[in-house]
Amino acid sequence: MRTWLRIAAIGVTLLLSNKVWAETITMPSTLTANTSSFVLLSDSGTTPSISGFTATDLLATITASAGTLVVTTTTGLEQASGYCDYTSDNSSEPTNCKLEASDHEEIGFIGTQAEINAAIATLSFKGDGTTGSPTVTLSITPAGSLYNSANGHYYKVVNHGSNITWSDAKTAAEASTLNGLSGYLASITSYQENTFIDDKAGVNAWLGGTDAGQEGCWKWSGGPDDGKIFTVGNDADNTSSGGCTVDTGYTVYEKPFGAGEFGWNTNEPNDAGGEDRLHIKTDGTWNDYRNNQNVQYYVIEYGGIEGETATTTGLTTLTISSIEASGSTHQAFDDKQLAGMVEAQTESVKRWMFNSTNSVMGRMEQYRRTGLNNGLKFSDFKLALANNGKNQSIEDKLKKHYIDKYSKAGLDNQGLTKDNVENFISGLPLTKYLKNEFSMEPKNWAVWSNGLISSGGVDFSVGELGRRSDSEGFTIGADFNLAENSLFGFALRDETEDVKISTDGSNFNSDNLSISFYNTWKPKEGNFIDTFLSFGETTQITNRIVDVANNTKVAGELKSQQIFGAVKYNFAKNFKDITFSNYSSLNFSYVMFDSYSETGDSNLKLSYDDRDLESTSVNFGTVVSSDFNFTKSTLFPYLKIEFNEDLTENSTLKANYLSSSSNQYTTHIGKSFSSMVSMETGFDWNFNNGWDLTTTINRIDKNGIGHQNYLKFNAIRIF
């Protein structure tokens, strides 16, 4: 009796042991997804997980038949060579995720069982509308092996450590097993398989082809394709010769390859010195070598042999029941190049209006700070340094901007130099207009200029493509005292901007022009009211990538008109030698974007409806300033802190493909940030000889999108 109890106990122990240590993958049985956002697989109620894998390092590969995959937890993981990037934030896509030969997206990473579980718990999927029932396949294998979802086969790229003959590599491969499958030197029968091995291996390695039996009659040796003829003749120039005929479905090609082709490098095979064994080169092409030539890698393939079934349970497929299955189609704005473009177009216009407003408001602040409004003033060039910007020569860029924008426009026939800049400004149309219409002489009014050069990039919205912008702007203004307590002025601004949406080539160039009217009024001592109104026009020439692989672009021209302005109230209070100026302002804008259609050789060209954008923001700030008198100069240092709250409402953009106008797609373009904090410090240094110099450092922190730094220089000459 005791013997039977002992046997039963052992049996139960073994049963429990097998249950505990069995290799299993848990995946949801169904998932409802969509094309507009990433959906966690765990939202199905089942969190993906693995158990029972005892290997220290495991390779996890996740394949989607369509759509996009992403994991957001990657602690301890190593990205597997040859697979796409496997991580991003929860609203954007990883990069380089399409296999060259198929629509299957594969992400791959190496880690322990615990590390992989932490990662796949954050696995998310977003459909692209190309199929109603996409699949997601998760494969777990020991690190060093590879799973190809296209044919269901496994592979190992073996480093022998020293040179190995083709014959010895074949013997070693056929002695190897994986997941209950017999190994053999890899036989490549498709473009996808060739690309898969090249992407994952990228080394000079033996394959299972040989013509040792008959010169020029290349056969696969071993595995399910054993004996199949795939090439006849040297230089791969024949399909049949000397009783040797290429088997149906096994033809390969000679470089240069066409679409979907693969195989021999140029002028190969050539049998140089008795070469009769096949290897794959680092660039994915084939060559013939002698049996004992210098090769230390070989590729083992597992799968496809009749009667064999993989014993591993480390492979599970989820069929997604998505909204595409109910008949929805591809959402145009799922294209991250397009989404990044329309967001950047809106941000560019808002940035242009922000620069225009600050140019004029800065002039009124300077006027009150220094009290300088006599004679001619030439002032203000500014270098904007963004997060990843690079310092550039201010003088060189200004010189180029002035010459290109104004000398060529016929405004200055002499060209701008240090000696004739005063004549240039006094001869501008605005100056002549003031003289002719209002008989205003230089002693009664001031002319000023403001230049802005910006180089760098800012991520305007988390989860969207990063953008880089380079801009040049120039403002010319004139103002005069209407009365002792009032300043009135006009300003013209011209600004150009180049914006790169991504490294793939999507971009646009923007030309902006505005005319502004402004006034600062002092109702009583220490109180000022600034008003500003501007009318602008923008033209954006766009180039959008629709096919990265083939560098296919479509072009467009988007025009918009803007009305924008601000009302600002300032209250100044002196405390001994320090002036405290508190202010609040209301900024508003109304932008009218015209409709337009893209052009180019692609069926992905879009037609966009017109739209409007209303934007409002409120600002609160404090300026602390003082003055220090010296023998020949006066120094005006100041510190300014400002808070901004953006109250912009979403703008709705509708578009349709020109090839199919019946389906209209919609996206909502909202504000890129909700609040902003700005800190600015600097000084004005007024010299008795007529010069006024200003240096300003400005930092802006925008909630959710990082920061931007500005360095500003003013050079004012009073005549």
Coordinates of N, CA and C in Angstrom, one line a residue, residues 27 33 138 371 391 408 427 489-490 719:
M27 N -2.4 35.1 -24.4 CA -2.8 36.3 -25.2 C -4.3 36.4 -25.2
A33 N -10.1 47.0 -31.9 CA -9.1 48.1 -32.1 C -9.7 49.2 -33.0
L138 N 2.8 36.5 -31.4 CA 3.9 36.6 -30.4 C 4.7 35.3 -30.4
G371 N 12.6 106.2 -22.6 CA 12.1 107.5 -22.9 C 12.7 108.1 -24.2
N391 N 24.5 77.5 -32.7 CA 24.9 78.9 -32.8 C 25.4 79.2 -34.2
K408 N 17.9 93.4 -53.4 CA 17.4 92.9 -54.6 C 16.0 93.4 -54.9
G427 N 15.0 106.3 -46.6 CA 14.4 106.2 -47.9 C 13.4 105.2 -48.1
G489 N 2.1 104.5 -33.9 CA 3.0 104.1 -34.9 C 2.5 103.0 -35.9
F490 N 3.3 102.8 -37.0 CA 3.0 101.8 -38.0 C 4.2 100.9 -38.1
F719 N 19.9 110.2 -33.9 CA 20.4 111.3 -34.7 C 19.6 112.5 -34.4

